mmCIF file of C-alpha atoms and ligand atoms in Angstrom:
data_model
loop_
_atom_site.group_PDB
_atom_site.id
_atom_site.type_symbol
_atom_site.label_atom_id
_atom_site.label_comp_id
_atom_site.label_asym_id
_atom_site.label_seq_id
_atom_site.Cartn_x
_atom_site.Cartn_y
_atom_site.Cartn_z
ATOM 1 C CA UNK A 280 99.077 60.898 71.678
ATOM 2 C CA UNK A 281 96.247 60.551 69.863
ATOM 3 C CA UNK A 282 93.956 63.155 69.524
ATOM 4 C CA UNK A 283 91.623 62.677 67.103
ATOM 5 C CA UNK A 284 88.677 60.415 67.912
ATOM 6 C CA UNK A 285 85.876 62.755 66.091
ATOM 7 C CA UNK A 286 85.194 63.209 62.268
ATOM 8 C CA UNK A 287 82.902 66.222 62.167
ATOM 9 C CA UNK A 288 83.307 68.588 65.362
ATOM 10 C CA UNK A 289 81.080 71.342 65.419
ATOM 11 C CA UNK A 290 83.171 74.604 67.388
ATOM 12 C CA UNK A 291 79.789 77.234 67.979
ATOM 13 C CA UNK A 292 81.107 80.995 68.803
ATOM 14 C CA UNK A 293 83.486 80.226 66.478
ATOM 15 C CA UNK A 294 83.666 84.296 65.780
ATOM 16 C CA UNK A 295 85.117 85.089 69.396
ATOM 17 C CA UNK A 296 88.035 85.300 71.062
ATOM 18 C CA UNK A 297 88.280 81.173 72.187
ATOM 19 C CA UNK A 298 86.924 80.413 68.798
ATOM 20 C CA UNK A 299 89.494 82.064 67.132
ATOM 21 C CA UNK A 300 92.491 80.806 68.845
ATOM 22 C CA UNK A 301 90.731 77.212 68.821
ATOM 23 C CA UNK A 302 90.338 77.453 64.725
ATOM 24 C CA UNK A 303 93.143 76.523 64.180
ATOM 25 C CA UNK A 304 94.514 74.338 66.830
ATOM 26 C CA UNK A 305 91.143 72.116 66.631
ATOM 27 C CA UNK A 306 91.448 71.178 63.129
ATOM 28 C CA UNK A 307 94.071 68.107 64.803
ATOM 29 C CA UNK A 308 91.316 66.827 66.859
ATOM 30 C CA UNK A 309 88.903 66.193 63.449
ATOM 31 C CA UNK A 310 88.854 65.398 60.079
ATOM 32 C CA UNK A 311 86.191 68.262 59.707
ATOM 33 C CA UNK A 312 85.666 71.331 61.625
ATOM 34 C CA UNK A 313 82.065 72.811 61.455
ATOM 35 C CA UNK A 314 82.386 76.002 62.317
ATOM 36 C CA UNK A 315 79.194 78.267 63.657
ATOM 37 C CA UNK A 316 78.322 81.529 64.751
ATOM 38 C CA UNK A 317 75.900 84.015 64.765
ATOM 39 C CA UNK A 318 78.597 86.756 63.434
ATOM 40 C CA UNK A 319 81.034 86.622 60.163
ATOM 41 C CA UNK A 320 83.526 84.040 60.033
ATOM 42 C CA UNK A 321 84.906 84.339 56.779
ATOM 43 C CA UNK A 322 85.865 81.651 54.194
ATOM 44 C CA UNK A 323 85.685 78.222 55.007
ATOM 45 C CA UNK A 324 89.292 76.912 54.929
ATOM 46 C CA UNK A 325 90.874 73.703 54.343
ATOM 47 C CA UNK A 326 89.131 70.819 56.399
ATOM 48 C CA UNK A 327 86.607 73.792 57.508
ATOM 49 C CA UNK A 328 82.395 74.199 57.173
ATOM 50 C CA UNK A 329 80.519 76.885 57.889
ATOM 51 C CA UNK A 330 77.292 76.894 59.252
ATOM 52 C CA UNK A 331 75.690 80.480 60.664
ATOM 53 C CA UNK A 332 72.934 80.206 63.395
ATOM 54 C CA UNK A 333 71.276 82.119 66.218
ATOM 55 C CA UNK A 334 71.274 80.186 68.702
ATOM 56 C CA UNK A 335 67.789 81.061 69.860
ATOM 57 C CA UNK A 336 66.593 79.941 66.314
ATOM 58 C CA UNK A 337 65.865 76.271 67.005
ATOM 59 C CA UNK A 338 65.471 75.037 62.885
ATOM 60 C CA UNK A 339 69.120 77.053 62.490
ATOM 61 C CA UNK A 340 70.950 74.987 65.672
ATOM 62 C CA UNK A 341 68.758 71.177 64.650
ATOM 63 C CA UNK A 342 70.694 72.493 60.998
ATOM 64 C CA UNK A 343 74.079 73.296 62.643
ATOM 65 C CA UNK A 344 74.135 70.219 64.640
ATOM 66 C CA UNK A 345 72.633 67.297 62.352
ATOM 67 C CA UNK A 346 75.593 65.089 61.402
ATOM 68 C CA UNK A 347 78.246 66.063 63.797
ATOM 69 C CA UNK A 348 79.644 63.745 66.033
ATOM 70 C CA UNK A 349 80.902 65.961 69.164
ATOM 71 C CA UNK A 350 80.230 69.779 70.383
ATOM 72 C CA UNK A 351 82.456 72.391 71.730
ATOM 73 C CA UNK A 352 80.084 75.141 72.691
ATOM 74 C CA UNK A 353 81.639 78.718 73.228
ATOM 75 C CA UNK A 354 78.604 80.644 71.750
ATOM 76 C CA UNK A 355 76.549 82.972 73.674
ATOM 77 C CA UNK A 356 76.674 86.386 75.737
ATOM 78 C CA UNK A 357 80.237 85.827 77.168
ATOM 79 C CA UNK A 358 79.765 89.156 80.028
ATOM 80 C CA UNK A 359 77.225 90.178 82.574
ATOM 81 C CA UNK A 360 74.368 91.881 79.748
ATOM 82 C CA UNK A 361 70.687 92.714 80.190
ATOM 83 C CA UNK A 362 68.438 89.535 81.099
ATOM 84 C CA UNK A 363 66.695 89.855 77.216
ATOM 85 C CA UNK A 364 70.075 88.594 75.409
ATOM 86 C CA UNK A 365 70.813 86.093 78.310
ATOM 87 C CA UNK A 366 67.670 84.553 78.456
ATOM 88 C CA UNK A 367 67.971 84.086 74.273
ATOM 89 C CA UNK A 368 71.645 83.109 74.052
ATOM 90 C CA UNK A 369 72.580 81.118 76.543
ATOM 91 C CA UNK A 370 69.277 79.799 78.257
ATOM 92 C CA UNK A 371 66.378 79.067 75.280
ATOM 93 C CA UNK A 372 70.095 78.547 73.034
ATOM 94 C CA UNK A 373 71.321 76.189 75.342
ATOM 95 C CA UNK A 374 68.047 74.043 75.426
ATOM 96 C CA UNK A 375 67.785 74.142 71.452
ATOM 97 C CA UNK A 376 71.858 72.684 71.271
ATOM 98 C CA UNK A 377 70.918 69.686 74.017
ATOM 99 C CA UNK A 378 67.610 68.927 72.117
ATOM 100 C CA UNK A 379 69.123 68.843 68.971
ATOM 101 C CA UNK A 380 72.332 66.917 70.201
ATOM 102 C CA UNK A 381 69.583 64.611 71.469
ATOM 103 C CA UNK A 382 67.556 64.242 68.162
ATOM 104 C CA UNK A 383 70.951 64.093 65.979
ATOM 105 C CA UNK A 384 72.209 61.182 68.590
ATOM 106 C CA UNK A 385 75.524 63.466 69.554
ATOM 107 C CA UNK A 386 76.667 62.070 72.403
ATOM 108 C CA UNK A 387 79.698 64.596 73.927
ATOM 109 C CA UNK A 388 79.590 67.730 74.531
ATOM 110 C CA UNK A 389 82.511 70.592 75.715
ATOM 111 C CA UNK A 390 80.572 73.813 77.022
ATOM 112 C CA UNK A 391 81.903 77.005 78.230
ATOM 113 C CA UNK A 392 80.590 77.672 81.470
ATOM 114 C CA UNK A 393 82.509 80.038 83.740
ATOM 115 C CA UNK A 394 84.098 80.792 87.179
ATOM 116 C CA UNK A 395 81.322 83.066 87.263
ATOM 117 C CA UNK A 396 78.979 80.196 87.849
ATOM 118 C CA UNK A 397 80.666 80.214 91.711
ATOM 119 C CA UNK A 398 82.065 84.117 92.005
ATOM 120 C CA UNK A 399 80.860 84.704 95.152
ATOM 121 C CA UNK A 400 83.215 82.725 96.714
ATOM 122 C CA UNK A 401 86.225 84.563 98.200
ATOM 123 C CA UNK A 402 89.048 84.693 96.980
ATOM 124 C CA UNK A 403 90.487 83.240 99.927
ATOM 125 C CA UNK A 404 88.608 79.982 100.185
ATOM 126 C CA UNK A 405 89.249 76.879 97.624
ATOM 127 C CA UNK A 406 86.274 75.373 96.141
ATOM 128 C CA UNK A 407 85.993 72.004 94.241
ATOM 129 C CA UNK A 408 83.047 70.649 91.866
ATOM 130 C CA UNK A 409 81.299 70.089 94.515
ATOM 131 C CA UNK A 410 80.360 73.892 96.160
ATOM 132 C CA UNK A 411 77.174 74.588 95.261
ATOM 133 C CA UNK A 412 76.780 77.307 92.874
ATOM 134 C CA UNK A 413 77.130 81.168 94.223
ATOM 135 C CA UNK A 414 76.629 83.022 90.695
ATOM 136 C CA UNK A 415 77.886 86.458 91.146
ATOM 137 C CA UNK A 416 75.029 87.952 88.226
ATOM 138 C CA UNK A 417 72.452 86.611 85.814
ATOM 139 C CA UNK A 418 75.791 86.028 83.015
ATOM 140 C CA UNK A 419 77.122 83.318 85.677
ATOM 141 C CA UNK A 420 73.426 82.224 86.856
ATOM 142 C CA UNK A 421 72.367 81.072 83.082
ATOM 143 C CA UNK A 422 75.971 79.310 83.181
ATOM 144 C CA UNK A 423 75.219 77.534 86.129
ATOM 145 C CA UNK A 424 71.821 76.531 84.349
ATOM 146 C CA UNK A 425 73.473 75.495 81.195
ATOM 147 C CA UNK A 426 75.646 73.165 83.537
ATOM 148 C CA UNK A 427 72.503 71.447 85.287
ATOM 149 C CA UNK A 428 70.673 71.445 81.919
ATOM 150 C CA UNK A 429 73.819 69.628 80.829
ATOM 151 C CA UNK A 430 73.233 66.887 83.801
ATOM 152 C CA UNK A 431 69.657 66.096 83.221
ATOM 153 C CA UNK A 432 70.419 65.317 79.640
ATOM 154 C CA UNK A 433 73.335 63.201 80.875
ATOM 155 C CA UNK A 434 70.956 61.967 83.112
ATOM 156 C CA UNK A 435 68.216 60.934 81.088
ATOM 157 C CA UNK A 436 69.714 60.383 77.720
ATOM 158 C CA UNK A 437 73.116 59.908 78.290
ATOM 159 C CA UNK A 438 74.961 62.822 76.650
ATOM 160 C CA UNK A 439 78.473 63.618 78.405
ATOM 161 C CA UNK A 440 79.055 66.985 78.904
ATOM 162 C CA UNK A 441 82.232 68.979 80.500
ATOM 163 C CA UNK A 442 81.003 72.004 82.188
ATOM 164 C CA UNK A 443 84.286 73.968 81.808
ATOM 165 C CA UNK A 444 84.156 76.603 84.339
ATOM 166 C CA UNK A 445 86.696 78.580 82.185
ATOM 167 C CA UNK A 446 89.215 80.799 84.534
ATOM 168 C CA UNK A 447 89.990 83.750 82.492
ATOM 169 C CA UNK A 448 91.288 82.703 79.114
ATOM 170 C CA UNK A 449 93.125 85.660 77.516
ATOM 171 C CA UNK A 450 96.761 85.607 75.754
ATOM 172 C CA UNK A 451 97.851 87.318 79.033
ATOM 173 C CA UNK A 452 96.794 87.872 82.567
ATOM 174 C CA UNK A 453 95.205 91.761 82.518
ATOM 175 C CA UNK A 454 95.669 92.222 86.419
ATOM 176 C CA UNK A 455 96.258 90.418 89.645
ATOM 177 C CA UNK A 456 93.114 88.704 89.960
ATOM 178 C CA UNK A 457 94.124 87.132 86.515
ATOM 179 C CA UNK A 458 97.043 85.379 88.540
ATOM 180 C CA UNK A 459 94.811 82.872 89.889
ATOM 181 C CA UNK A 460 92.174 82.650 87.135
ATOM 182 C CA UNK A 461 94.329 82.599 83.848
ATOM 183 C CA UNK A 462 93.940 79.703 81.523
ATOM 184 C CA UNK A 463 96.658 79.536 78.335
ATOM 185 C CA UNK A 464 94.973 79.243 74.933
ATOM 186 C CA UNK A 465 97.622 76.235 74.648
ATOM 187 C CA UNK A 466 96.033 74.871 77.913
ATOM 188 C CA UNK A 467 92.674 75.726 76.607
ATOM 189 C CA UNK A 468 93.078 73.804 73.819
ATOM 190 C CA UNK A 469 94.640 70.907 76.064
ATOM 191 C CA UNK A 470 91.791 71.163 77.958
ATOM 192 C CA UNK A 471 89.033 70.678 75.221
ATOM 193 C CA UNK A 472 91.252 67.700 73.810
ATOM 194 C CA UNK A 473 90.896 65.386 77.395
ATOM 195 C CA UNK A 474 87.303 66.064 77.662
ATOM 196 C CA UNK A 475 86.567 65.310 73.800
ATOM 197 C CA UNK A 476 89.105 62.137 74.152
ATOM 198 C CA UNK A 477 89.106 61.059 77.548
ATOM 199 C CA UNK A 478 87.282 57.045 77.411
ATOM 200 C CA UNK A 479 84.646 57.934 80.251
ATOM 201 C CA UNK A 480 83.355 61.644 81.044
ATOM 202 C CA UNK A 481 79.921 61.545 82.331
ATOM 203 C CA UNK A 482 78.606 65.086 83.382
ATOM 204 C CA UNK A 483 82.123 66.722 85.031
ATOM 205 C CA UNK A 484 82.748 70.023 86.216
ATOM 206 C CA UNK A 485 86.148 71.008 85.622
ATOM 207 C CA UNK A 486 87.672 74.651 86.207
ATOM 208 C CA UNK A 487 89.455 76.029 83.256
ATOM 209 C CA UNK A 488 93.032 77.364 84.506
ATOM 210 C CA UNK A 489 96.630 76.749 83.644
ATOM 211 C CA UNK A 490 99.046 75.369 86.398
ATOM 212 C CA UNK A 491 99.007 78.823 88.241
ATOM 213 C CA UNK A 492 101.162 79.257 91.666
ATOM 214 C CA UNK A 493 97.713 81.236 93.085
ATOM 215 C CA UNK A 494 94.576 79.171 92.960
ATOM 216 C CA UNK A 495 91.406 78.857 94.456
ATOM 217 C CA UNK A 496 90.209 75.711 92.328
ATOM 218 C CA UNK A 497 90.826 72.437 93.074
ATOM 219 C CA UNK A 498 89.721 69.906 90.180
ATOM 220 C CA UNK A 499 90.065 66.709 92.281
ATOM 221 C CA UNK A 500 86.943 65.503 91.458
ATOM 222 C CA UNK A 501 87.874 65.961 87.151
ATOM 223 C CA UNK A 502 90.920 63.994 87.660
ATOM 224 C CA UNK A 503 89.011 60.766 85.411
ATOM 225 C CA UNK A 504 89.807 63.881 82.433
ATOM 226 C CA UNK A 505 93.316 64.062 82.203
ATOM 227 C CA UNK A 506 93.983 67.191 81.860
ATOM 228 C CA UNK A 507 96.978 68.221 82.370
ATOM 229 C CA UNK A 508 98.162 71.951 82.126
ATOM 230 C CA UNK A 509 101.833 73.183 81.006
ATOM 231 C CA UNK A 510 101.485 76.737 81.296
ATOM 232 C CA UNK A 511 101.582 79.450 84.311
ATOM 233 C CA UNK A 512 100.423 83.029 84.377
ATOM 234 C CA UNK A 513 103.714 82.537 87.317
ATOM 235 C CA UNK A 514 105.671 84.176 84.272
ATOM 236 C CA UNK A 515 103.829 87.297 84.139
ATOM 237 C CA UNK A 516 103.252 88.204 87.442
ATOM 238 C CA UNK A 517 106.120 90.608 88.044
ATOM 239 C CA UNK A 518 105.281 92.406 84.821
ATOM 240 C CA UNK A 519 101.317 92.304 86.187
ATOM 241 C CA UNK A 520 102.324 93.880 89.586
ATOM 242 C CA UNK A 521 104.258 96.263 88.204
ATOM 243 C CA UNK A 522 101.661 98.159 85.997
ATOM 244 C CA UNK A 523 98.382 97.149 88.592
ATOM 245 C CA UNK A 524 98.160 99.131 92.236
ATOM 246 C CA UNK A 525 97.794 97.035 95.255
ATOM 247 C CA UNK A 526 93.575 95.690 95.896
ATOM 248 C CA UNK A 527 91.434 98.224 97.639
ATOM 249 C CA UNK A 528 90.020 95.283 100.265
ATOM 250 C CA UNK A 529 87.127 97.626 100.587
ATOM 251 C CA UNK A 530 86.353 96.637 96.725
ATOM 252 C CA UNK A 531 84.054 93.588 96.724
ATOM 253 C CA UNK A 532 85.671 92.996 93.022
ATOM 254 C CA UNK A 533 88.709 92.639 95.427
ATOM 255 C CA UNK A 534 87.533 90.076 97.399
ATOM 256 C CA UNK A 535 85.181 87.960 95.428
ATOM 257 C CA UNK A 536 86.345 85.169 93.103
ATOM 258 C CA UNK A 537 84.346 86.541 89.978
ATOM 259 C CA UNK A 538 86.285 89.761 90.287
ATOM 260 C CA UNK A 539 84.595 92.978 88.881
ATOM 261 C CA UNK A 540 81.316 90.593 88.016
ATOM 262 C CA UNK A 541 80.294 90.707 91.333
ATOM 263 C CA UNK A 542 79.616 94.848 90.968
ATOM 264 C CA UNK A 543 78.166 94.726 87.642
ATOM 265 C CA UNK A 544 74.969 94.309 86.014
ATOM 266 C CA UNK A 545 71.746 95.903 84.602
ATOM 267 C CA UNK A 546 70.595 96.726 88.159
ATOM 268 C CA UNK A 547 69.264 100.171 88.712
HETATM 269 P P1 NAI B 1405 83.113 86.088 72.828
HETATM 270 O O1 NAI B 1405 82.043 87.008 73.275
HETATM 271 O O2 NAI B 1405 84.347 86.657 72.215
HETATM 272 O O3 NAI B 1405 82.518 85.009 71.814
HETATM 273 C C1 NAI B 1405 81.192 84.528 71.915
HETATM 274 C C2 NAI B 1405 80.681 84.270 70.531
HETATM 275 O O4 NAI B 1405 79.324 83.816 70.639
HETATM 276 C C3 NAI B 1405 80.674 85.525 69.633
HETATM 277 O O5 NAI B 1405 81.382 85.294 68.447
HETATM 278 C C4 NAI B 1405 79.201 85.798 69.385
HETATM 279 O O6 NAI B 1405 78.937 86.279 68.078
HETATM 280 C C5 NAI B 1405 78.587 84.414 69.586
HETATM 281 N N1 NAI B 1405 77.187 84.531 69.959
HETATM 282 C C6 NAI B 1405 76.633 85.358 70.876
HETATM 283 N N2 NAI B 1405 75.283 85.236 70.882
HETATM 284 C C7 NAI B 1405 74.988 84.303 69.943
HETATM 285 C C8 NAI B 1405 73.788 83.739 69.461
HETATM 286 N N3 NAI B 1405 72.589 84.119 69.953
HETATM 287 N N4 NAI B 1405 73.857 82.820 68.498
HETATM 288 C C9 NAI B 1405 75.050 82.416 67.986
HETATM 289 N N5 NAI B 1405 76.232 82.917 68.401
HETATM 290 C C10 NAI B 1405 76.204 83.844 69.360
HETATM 291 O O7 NAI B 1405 83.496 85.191 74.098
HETATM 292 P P2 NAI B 1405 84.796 84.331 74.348
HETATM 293 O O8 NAI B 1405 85.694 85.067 75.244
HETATM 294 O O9 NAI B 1405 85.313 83.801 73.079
HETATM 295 O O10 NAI B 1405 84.191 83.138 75.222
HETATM 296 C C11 NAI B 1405 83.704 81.956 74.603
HETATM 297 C C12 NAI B 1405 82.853 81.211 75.611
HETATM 298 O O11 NAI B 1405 83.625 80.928 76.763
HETATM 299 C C13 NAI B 1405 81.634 81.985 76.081
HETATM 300 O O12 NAI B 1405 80.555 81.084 76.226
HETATM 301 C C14 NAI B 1405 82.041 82.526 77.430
HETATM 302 O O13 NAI B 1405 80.922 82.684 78.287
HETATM 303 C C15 NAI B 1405 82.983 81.437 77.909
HETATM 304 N N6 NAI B 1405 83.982 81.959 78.828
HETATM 305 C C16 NAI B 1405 85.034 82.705 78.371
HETATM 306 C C17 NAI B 1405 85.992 83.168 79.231
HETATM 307 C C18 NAI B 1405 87.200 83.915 78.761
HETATM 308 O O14 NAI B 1405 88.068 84.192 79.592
HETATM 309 N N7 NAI B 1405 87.338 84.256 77.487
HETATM 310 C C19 NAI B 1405 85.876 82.934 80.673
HETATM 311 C C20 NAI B 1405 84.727 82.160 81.053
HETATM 312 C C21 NAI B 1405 83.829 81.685 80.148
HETATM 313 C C1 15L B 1406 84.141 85.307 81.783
HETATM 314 O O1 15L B 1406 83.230 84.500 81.997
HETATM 315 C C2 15L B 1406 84.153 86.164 80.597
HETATM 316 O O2 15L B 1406 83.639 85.485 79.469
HETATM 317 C C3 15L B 1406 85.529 86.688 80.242
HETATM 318 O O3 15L B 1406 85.367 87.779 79.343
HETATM 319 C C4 15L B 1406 86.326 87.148 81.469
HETATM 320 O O4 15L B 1406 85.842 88.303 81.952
HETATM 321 C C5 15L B 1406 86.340 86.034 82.510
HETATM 322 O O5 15L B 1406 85.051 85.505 82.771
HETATM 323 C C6 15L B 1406 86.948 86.458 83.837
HETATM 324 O O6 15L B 1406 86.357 86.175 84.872
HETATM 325 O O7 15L B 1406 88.052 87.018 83.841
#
């Protein structure tokens, strides 16, 4: 199958934990990876650029953007934080990426929202796309802004983006709640390929999980990207219950989708 359909990709947070396991595995989707972050990302390898940038700096993200042809956006505060390094990273950085994807003429873009966008959903209901958004703190709420920021500018100027509502994407589950929420690195990467390749995207919400047996996602409506998963957390759950206790159902991290989210924060 052919994968790539992009010359210059630009991968931001390319110093994390997705960009690092996407380095590599990226590099087939492009004949040039531009690579950005606000931390070190050491030398520039074959078929790689670098280009650092705060994301709050406008001039630094029109500089990181101008001449690539299709985003992946993992940059930002990836955890609930104080409202100061939200508001910078992932709210004022998020508008300075869409206006400059709008000046440069990108015209698809990947981001990395999260299941944290709807974690106040039980864990015993099934959502789709279409639930409105229950953010369980103000990490998921400026995710759930960066995916309607991401619609008017598919509205208006007619930039696709995939607002990946990514599960939990780790080379293992951690614990039981990572049953249900686990996305592969392999799948993430799968993932990131249909939405950058797939001949129509528009603005689609997609969760980000592997083919788990426990879900509570159902990405009927994301079916037009063609993603199709390979890998299950199914092969670690013995392993998982074995070192985790049983749920204390009087835990709301128990009982909510978003998991330990939904009792943390910089609330006094
Ligand atoms: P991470 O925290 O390891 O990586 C985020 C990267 O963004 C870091 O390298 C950091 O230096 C960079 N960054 C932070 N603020 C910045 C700024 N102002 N300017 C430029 N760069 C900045 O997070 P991870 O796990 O790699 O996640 C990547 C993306 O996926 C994040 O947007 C996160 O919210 C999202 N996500 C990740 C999940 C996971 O399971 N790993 C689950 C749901 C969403
Ligand atoms: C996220 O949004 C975080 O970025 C990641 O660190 C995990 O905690 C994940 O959600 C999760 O819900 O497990």
């Amino acid at each position: 199958m052919t994968i790539k359909v992009h010359h210059r990709l630009l991968l931001t947070g390319a110093a994390g934990g997705l960009g690092k396991a996407l380095r590599e595995r990226l590099k087939a989707n492009c004949d040039v990876l531009r690579l950005s972050d606000v931390a070190a990302l050491g030398e520039a390898g074959a078929g790689e650029e670098i280009v650092h940038a705060d994301l709050a700096d406008a001039q630094a993200v029109h500089a990181m953007v101008e001449g690539v042809d299709a985003i992946v956006h993992l940059g930002g505060i990836s955890v609930e934080a104080a409202f100061q390094p939200i508001l910078q990273a992932n709210i004022v950085g998020l508008y300075n990426l869409y206006e400059a994807a709008r000046k440069h003429g990108v015209k698809r873009v990947v981001f990395a929202s999260s299941n944290h966008v709807t974690g106040f959903y039980s864990q015993g209901e099934t959502i789709d796309a279409d639930a409105p958004a229950r953010p369980d703190g103000l990490y998921g709420l400026s995710k759930a802004f960066g995916e309607d920021l991401a619609r008017l500018y598919y509205d208006r100027w007619g930039i696709e983006t995939a607002c990946v509502r990514i599960g939990s994407s780790f080379a293992e589950p951690k614990d039981r709640r990572m049953l249900a929420t686990w996305l592969s690195f392999d799948d993430l990467h799968r993932l990131v390929t249909a939405c950058l390749t797939t001949p129509v995207l528009r603005h689609t919400i997609i969760f980000g999980m592997s083919r788990n047996a426990v879900t509570w996602w159902d990405n009927r409506l994301a079916n037009h990207v063609g993603y199709v998963p390979q890998d299950s957390s199914d092969v670690f759950r013995d392993a998982v219950y074995a070192r985790t206790p049983a749920p204390d159902l009087a835990d709301p991290a128990a009982l909510y989708q978003g998991g330990a989210f939904v009792r943390t924060g910089p609330f006094e």
